[in-house]
Amino acid sequence: MCRLLGYATAGFNLSLNAILGTEGVDAYREMSEIHNDGWGCAMLYEPIERPGTLDGGAPSPETGTKLYKTTVAARLDPVFPELASEPARGGLWHLRLASSNLPLILENQQPFFANGLSFIHNGDISDSHGRNIVTNRQYPVNHSVFLSTGGRSDSAIFFAVILEYIGFGYDLDEAVAQAVRELRQAYPRSSYNCMIQSQDQFIALNAAGRERTSSRIVEIYDQYGQGEKAQDYRVMRYRALTDEEGAPAGIVVASSGFDQTEADGWEELENDQMIVASNRTGEWSMRSID
């Protein structure tokens, strides 16, 4: 049960501060007062070494991924503003509120990273009795693929199912769609809002299982005197990016929780809709997972 943010540019580097503005970044970071079970980010960068350079280890990559995760709340972590000012061609940012009392351990912090993919999820994959999928030993997920995620949570299982479909030969966007269809057969009311990033693509999906915010989320927000902010908890919004000359330059997508007004160009991503973007050209499109 987390707050997600991700972006893809037209092949050039922009920092989170440049994407949202410093006030927007401060507002996003401040949500970790509630979403205080750690945070993380995964940013694409161009390595200093020429791609393919042999320096005694593996050849230098064409695109690198900088991954940072911690159990410290973002608002208390001095590393957050440093990374928010660092330019990247694309990035995923995640503020965690642990679901179903899953443990506060580094293994469960997101983004998860496996097979060159970064993944973040907002949801609690549980049945109608509140039993989380991690307690379902009969759920047919490939154990070795699950271990490759490095996580132990419901979100790690979700990521593992996506990785399985990629292994079956599906394109990244369709692998995400297939994973949601499969998981919904057993957990139809769970939320599968997520973002995934490769060195070529950025995908953001709104796939909430119910329109109304769960009572637990409302109770948690009420404890902080912010109950009104829980009403659109499962909403995701997007805004097209433009360069200095006003030309299309990519897209940013975020969970609710900080100001995302129509006047500033934000639009709501409808349920079961997915944004598929290139982090090389900035071009993006929308598709349904139905």
CSV table of C-alpha atoms in Angstrom, one decimal:
chain,number,residue,atom,x,y,z
A,1,MET,CA,0.0,0.0,0.0
A,2,CYS,CA,2.3,2.6,-1.3
A,3,ARG,CA,2.8,5.8,-3.4
A,4,LEU,CA,4.2,5.3,-6.9
A,5,LEU,CA,5.9,7.8,-9.2
A,6,GLY,CA,7.6,7.2,-12.5
A,7,TYR,CA,8.7,9.0,-15.7
A,8,ALA,CA,10.3,8.5,-19.1
A,9,THR,CA,11.9,11.2,-21.2
A,10,ALA,CA,12.7,11.6,-24.9
A,11,GLY,CA,16.2,10.1,-24.3
A,12,PHE,CA,17.7,12.9,-22.3
A,13,ASN,CA,18.3,13.3,-18.5
A,14,LEU,CA,15.9,15.1,-16.2
A,15,SER,CA,15.9,15.0,-12.4
A,16,LEU,CA,12.8,14.5,-10.3
A,17,ASN,CA,13.1,18.2,-9.3
A,18,ALA,CA,13.0,19.1,-13.0
A,19,ILE,CA,10.0,16.9,-13.6
A,20,LEU,CA,7.8,18.0,-10.6
A,21,GLY,CA,9.5,21.2,-9.4
A,22,THR,CA,11.0,21.4,-5.9
A,23,GLU,CA,7.6,22.1,-4.3
A,24,GLY,CA,6.1,19.0,-5.9
A,25,VAL,CA,9.0,16.9,-4.9
A,26,ASP,CA,8.7,18.2,-1.3
A,27,ALA,CA,5.0,17.3,-1.3
A,28,TYR,CA,5.7,13.8,-2.6
A,29,ARG,CA,8.4,13.3,0.0
A,30,GLU,CA,6.2,14.5,2.8
A,31,MET,CA,3.7,11.7,2.1
A,32,SER,CA,6.3,9.5,3.8
A,33,GLU,CA,4.9,10.8,7.1
A,34,ILE,CA,2.2,8.2,6.5
A,35,HIS,CA,4.0,5.9,4.0
A,36,ASN,CA,6.9,5.6,6.4
A,37,ASP,CA,8.0,2.0,5.9
A,38,GLY,CA,11.0,2.9,3.7
A,39,TRP,CA,11.4,4.1,0.2
A,40,GLY,CA,13.5,3.5,-2.9
A,41,CYS,CA,14.1,4.5,-6.5
A,42,ALA,CA,15.5,3.1,-9.7
A,43,MET,CA,17.0,5.5,-12.2
A,44,LEU,CA,18.4,4.9,-15.7
A,45,TYR,CA,21.7,6.5,-16.4
A,46,GLU,CA,24.3,6.5,-19.2
A,47,PRO,CA,27.6,5.0,-17.9
A,48,ILE,CA,30.7,7.1,-18.1
A,49,GLU,CA,32.6,4.3,-19.8
A,50,ARG,CA,32.0,3.6,-23.5
A,51,PRO,CA,29.5,0.7,-23.9
A,52,GLY,CA,31.3,-2.6,-24.2
A,53,THR,CA,34.5,-1.4,-22.5
A,54,LEU,CA,36.4,-4.3,-21.0
A,55,ASP,CA,37.9,-3.3,-17.7
A,56,GLY,CA,38.5,-6.7,-16.0
A,57,GLY,CA,34.9,-7.4,-15.2
A,58,ALA,CA,31.7,-7.5,-17.3
A,59,PRO,CA,31.7,-5.2,-20.3
A,60,SER,CA,30.3,-1.8,-19.5
A,61,PRO,CA,26.6,-1.6,-20.3
A,62,GLU,CA,24.9,0.7,-22.8
A,63,THR,CA,22.4,1.7,-20.1
A,64,GLY,CA,22.9,1.4,-16.3
A,65,THR,CA,20.4,1.3,-13.5
A,66,LYS,CA,21.1,3.1,-10.2
A,67,LEU,CA,19.1,1.4,-7.5
A,68,TYR,CA,18.6,2.7,-3.9
A,69,LYS,CA,16.4,1.2,-1.2
A,70,THR,CA,16.2,1.8,2.5
A,71,THR,CA,13.8,1.1,5.5
A,72,VAL,CA,14.2,4.7,6.5
A,73,ALA,CA,11.2,7.0,5.7
A,74,ALA,CA,11.9,9.3,2.8
A,75,ARG,CA,11.3,12.5,4.8
A,76,LEU,CA,14.0,11.4,7.3
A,77,ASP,CA,16.6,10.2,4.7
A,78,PRO,CA,19.2,12.8,3.7
A,79,VAL,CA,19.9,10.8,0.5
A,80,PHE,CA,16.4,11.6,-0.9
A,81,PRO,CA,17.1,15.3,-1.9
A,82,GLU,CA,20.5,14.2,-3.4
A,83,LEU,CA,18.8,11.7,-5.7
A,84,ALA,CA,15.9,14.0,-6.5
A,85,SER,CA,18.4,16.4,-8.0
A,86,GLU,CA,20.2,13.8,-10.0
A,87,PRO,CA,19.3,13.7,-13.7
A,88,ALA,CA,18.1,10.4,-15.3
A,89,ARG,CA,16.5,9.3,-18.6
A,90,GLY,CA,13.8,7.5,-16.6
A,91,GLY,CA,13.0,6.6,-13.0
A,92,LEU,CA,10.7,4.9,-10.6
A,93,TRP,CA,10.1,6.2,-7.1
A,94,HIS,CA,8.3,4.3,-4.3
A,95,LEU,CA,7.1,5.2,-0.8
A,96,ARG,CA,6.2,2.1,1.2
A,97,LEU,CA,3.3,1.4,3.6
A,98,ALA,CA,3.7,-2.2,4.3
A,99,SER,CA,0.7,-4.3,3.4
A,100,SER,CA,-0.9,-6.9,5.7
A,101,ASN,CA,1.7,-6.4,8.4
A,102,LEU,CA,4.5,-7.8,6.2
A,103,PRO,CA,7.9,-7.3,7.8
A,104,LEU,CA,9.9,-4.1,7.5
A,105,ILE,CA,13.0,-5.6,6.0
A,106,LEU,CA,15.2,-4.5,3.2
A,107,GLU,CA,14.2,-7.5,1.0
A,108,ASN,CA,10.7,-6.1,0.8
A,109,GLN,CA,11.7,-2.6,-0.1
A,110,GLN,CA,10.9,-1.5,-3.7
A,111,PRO,CA,11.8,-1.1,-6.5
A,112,PHE,CA,12.6,-4.8,-7.0
A,113,PHE,CA,15.1,-5.4,-9.7
A,114,ALA,CA,15.6,-8.5,-11.8
A,115,ASN,CA,16.5,-9.4,-15.4
A,116,GLY,CA,17.2,-5.7,-16.2
A,117,LEU,CA,13.7,-4.7,-15.0
A,118,SER,CA,12.7,-2.3,-12.1
A,119,PHE,CA,9.2,-2.8,-10.6
A,120,ILE,CA,7.0,-1.0,-8.0
A,121,HIS,CA,3.5,-1.9,-6.9
A,122,ASN,CA,0.7,-0.3,-4.8
A,123,GLY,CA,-1.6,-2.9,-3.4
A,124,ASP,CA,-2.4,-5.6,-0.9
A,125,ILE,CA,-2.9,-8.9,-2.7
A,126,SER,CA,-5.2,-10.7,-0.2
A,127,ASP,CA,-8.4,-12.7,-0.2
A,128,SER,CA,-11.8,-11.7,1.2
A,129,HIS,CA,-10.6,-12.9,4.6
A,130,GLY,CA,-7.5,-10.7,4.6
A,131,ARG,CA,-5.1,-13.6,4.0
A,132,ASN,CA,-2.2,-12.3,2.0
A,133,ILE,CA,-1.0,-14.2,-1.0
A,134,VAL,CA,2.4,-14.9,0.7
A,135,THR,CA,0.6,-17.3,3.0
A,136,ASN,CA,-0.8,-19.2,0.1
A,137,ARG,CA,1.7,-22.0,-0.4
A,138,GLN,CA,-0.4,-23.5,-3.1
A,139,TYR,CA,-0.2,-20.4,-5.4
A,140,PRO,CA,1.5,-21.7,-8.6
A,141,VAL,CA,4.4,-19.2,-8.9
A,142,ASN,CA,7.8,-20.5,-10.1
A,143,HIS,CA,9.9,-20.6,-6.9
A,144,SER,CA,13.2,-19.8,-8.7
A,145,VAL,CA,11.7,-16.8,-10.5
A,146,PHE,CA,10.2,-15.6,-7.2
A,147,LEU,CA,13.7,-15.9,-5.5
A,148,SER,CA,15.2,-13.9,-8.4
A,149,THR,CA,13.2,-10.8,-7.3
A,150,GLY,CA,15.0,-10.7,-4.0
A,151,GLY,CA,11.7,-10.0,-2.2
A,152,ARG,CA,9.4,-11.9,0.1
A,153,SER,CA,6.2,-9.9,-0.3
A,154,ASP,CA,3.0,-10.0,-2.3
A,155,SER,CA,4.5,-7.4,-4.6
A,156,ALA,CA,7.5,-9.7,-5.2
A,157,ILE,CA,5.1,-12.5,-6.2
A,158,PHE,CA,3.3,-10.1,-8.6
A,159,PHE,CA,6.7,-9.2,-10.1
A,160,ALA,CA,7.6,-12.9,-10.4
A,161,VAL,CA,4.4,-13.7,-12.3
A,162,ILE,CA,5.2,-10.9,-14.7
A,163,LEU,CA,8.7,-12.3,-15.2
A,164,GLU,CA,7.2,-15.7,-15.9
A,165,TYR,CA,5.1,-14.3,-18.7
A,166,ILE,CA,8.2,-12.5,-20.1
A,167,GLY,CA,9.9,-15.9,-20.1
A,168,PHE,CA,7.0,-17.3,-22.1
A,169,GLY,CA,7.8,-14.8,-24.8
A,170,TYR,CA,5.3,-12.0,-24.1
A,171,ASP,CA,6.2,-8.3,-24.7
A,172,LEU,CA,6.6,-6.4,-21.5
A,173,ASP,CA,3.2,-4.6,-21.6
A,174,GLU,CA,1.3,-7.8,-22.4
A,175,ALA,CA,3.3,-9.7,-19.7
A,176,VAL,CA,2.0,-7.2,-17.1
A,177,ALA,CA,-1.6,-7.5,-18.5
A,178,GLN,CA,-1.4,-11.4,-18.4
A,179,ALA,CA,-0.1,-11.4,-14.8
A,180,VAL,CA,-3.0,-9.2,-13.6
A,181,ARG,CA,-5.5,-11.4,-15.4
A,182,GLU,CA,-4.0,-14.5,-13.8
A,183,LEU,CA,-3.8,-13.0,-10.2
A,184,ARG,CA,-7.3,-11.7,-10.5
A,185,GLN,CA,-8.7,-15.2,-10.8
A,186,ALA,CA,-7.7,-15.9,-7.2
A,187,TYR,CA,-7.6,-12.3,-5.8
A,188,PRO,CA,-10.2,-10.3,-7.8
A,189,ARG,CA,-10.6,-7.4,-5.4
A,190,SER,CA,-6.9,-6.7,-4.9
A,191,SER,CA,-5.1,-3.7,-6.4
A,192,TYR,CA,-2.5,-4.2,-9.1
A,193,ASN,CA,-1.5,-0.6,-9.6
A,194,CYS,CA,2.1,-0.8,-10.7
A,195,MET,CA,5.0,0.6,-12.7
A,196,ILE,CA,7.8,-1.3,-14.5
A,197,GLN,CA,10.9,0.0,-16.3
A,198,SER,CA,13.3,-1.5,-18.7
A,199,GLN,CA,16.2,0.2,-20.5
A,200,ASP,CA,13.8,0.9,-23.3
A,201,GLN,CA,10.3,1.2,-21.8
A,202,PHE,CA,8.3,2.6,-19.0
A,203,ILE,CA,4.9,1.1,-18.2
A,204,ALA,CA,2.3,2.4,-15.7
A,205,LEU,CA,-0.9,0.5,-14.9
A,206,ASN,CA,-4.0,1.5,-13.0
A,207,ALA,CA,-5.7,-1.8,-12.1
A,208,ALA,CA,-7.5,-1.3,-8.8
A,209,GLY,CA,-9.8,-4.1,-7.7
A,210,ARG,CA,-12.3,-1.8,-6.0
A,211,GLU,CA,-13.1,1.8,-6.5
A,212,ARG,CA,-13.7,2.6,-2.8
A,213,THR,CA,-10.7,3.1,-0.5
A,214,SER,CA,-10.3,0.3,2.0
A,215,SER,CA,-11.4,1.1,5.6
A,216,ARG,CA,-7.9,0.3,6.8
A,217,ILE,CA,-6.3,3.0,4.6
A,218,VAL,CA,-8.9,5.6,5.7
A,219,GLU,CA,-8.3,4.7,9.4
A,220,ILE,CA,-4.5,5.1,8.9
A,221,TYR,CA,-4.9,8.5,7.1
A,222,ASP,CA,-7.4,9.6,9.8
A,223,GLN,CA,-4.7,9.0,12.5
A,224,TYR,CA,-2.6,11.7,10.8
A,225,GLY,CA,-5.6,14.0,10.4
A,226,GLN,CA,-5.5,13.5,6.6
A,227,GLY,CA,-8.6,11.4,6.0
A,228,GLU,CA,-9.7,13.5,3.1
A,229,LYS,CA,-6.6,12.5,1.1
A,230,ALA,CA,-7.5,8.9,1.3
A,231,GLN,CA,-10.7,9.3,-0.8
A,232,ASP,CA,-8.8,9.0,-4.1
A,233,TYR,CA,-6.1,6.7,-2.8
A,234,ARG,CA,-6.2,4.3,-5.8
A,235,VAL,CA,-6.2,7.0,-8.4
A,236,MET,CA,-3.2,7.5,-10.7
A,237,ARG,CA,-2.7,10.5,-12.8
A,238,TYR,CA,-0.3,11.4,-15.7
A,239,ARG,CA,1.1,14.5,-17.3
A,240,ALA,CA,2.8,14.8,-20.7
A,241,LEU,CA,6.3,16.4,-20.6
A,242,THR,CA,7.6,19.0,-23.0
A,243,ASP,CA,11.0,20.3,-23.7
A,244,GLU,CA,12.1,24.0,-23.6
A,245,GLU,CA,10.6,24.5,-27.1
A,246,GLY,CA,7.3,23.0,-26.1
A,247,ALA,CA,7.8,19.7,-28.1
A,248,PRO,CA,6.7,16.4,-26.6
A,249,ALA,CA,9.4,15.0,-24.3
A,250,GLY,CA,8.0,12.1,-22.4
A,251,ILE,CA,5.5,11.5,-19.5
A,252,VAL,CA,5.3,11.3,-15.8
A,253,VAL,CA,2.7,9.2,-13.9
A,254,ALA,CA,2.0,9.3,-10.1
A,255,SER,CA,-0.3,8.0,-7.4
A,256,SER,CA,-2.5,10.5,-5.7
A,257,GLY,CA,-1.5,12.3,-2.5
A,258,PHE,CA,0.0,15.6,-3.7
A,259,ASP,CA,-1.4,18.4,-5.9
A,260,GLN,CA,-2.0,17.1,-9.5
A,261,THR,CA,-4.4,19.7,-11.0
A,262,GLU,CA,-5.9,19.8,-14.5
A,263,ALA,CA,-4.5,23.3,-14.7
A,264,ASP,CA,-1.0,21.9,-14.5
A,265,GLY,CA,-1.8,19.3,-17.2
A,266,TRP,CA,-2.5,16.3,-15.0
A,267,GLU,CA,-5.1,13.8,-16.3
A,268,GLU,CA,-6.6,10.7,-14.5
A,269,LEU,CA,-5.5,7.3,-15.7
A,270,GLU,CA,-8.7,5.2,-15.9
A,271,ASN,CA,-9.0,1.8,-14.2
A,272,ASP,CA,-7.6,-1.1,-16.2
A,273,GLN,CA,-5.7,1.4,-18.5
A,274,MET,CA,-2.0,1.2,-19.1
A,275,ILE,CA,0.5,3.8,-20.3
A,276,VAL,CA,3.3,2.3,-22.5
A,277,ALA,CA,6.2,4.8,-23.0
A,278,SER,CA,9.6,4.8,-24.6
A,279,ASN,CA,12.4,6.2,-22.4
A,280,ARG,CA,14.4,6.8,-25.6
A,281,THR,CA,12.0,8.8,-27.7
A,282,GLY,CA,9.5,9.9,-25.1
A,283,GLU,CA,6.6,8.6,-27.3
A,284,TRP,CA,3.8,7.0,-25.4
A,285,SER,CA,0.4,5.4,-25.9
A,286,MET,CA,-2.4,4.0,-23.9
A,287,ARG,CA,-4.0,0.6,-23.9
A,288,SER,CA,-6.6,-1.4,-22.0
A,289,ILE,CA,-5.7,-4.7,-20.3
A,290,ASP,CA,-9.3,-6.0,-20.7
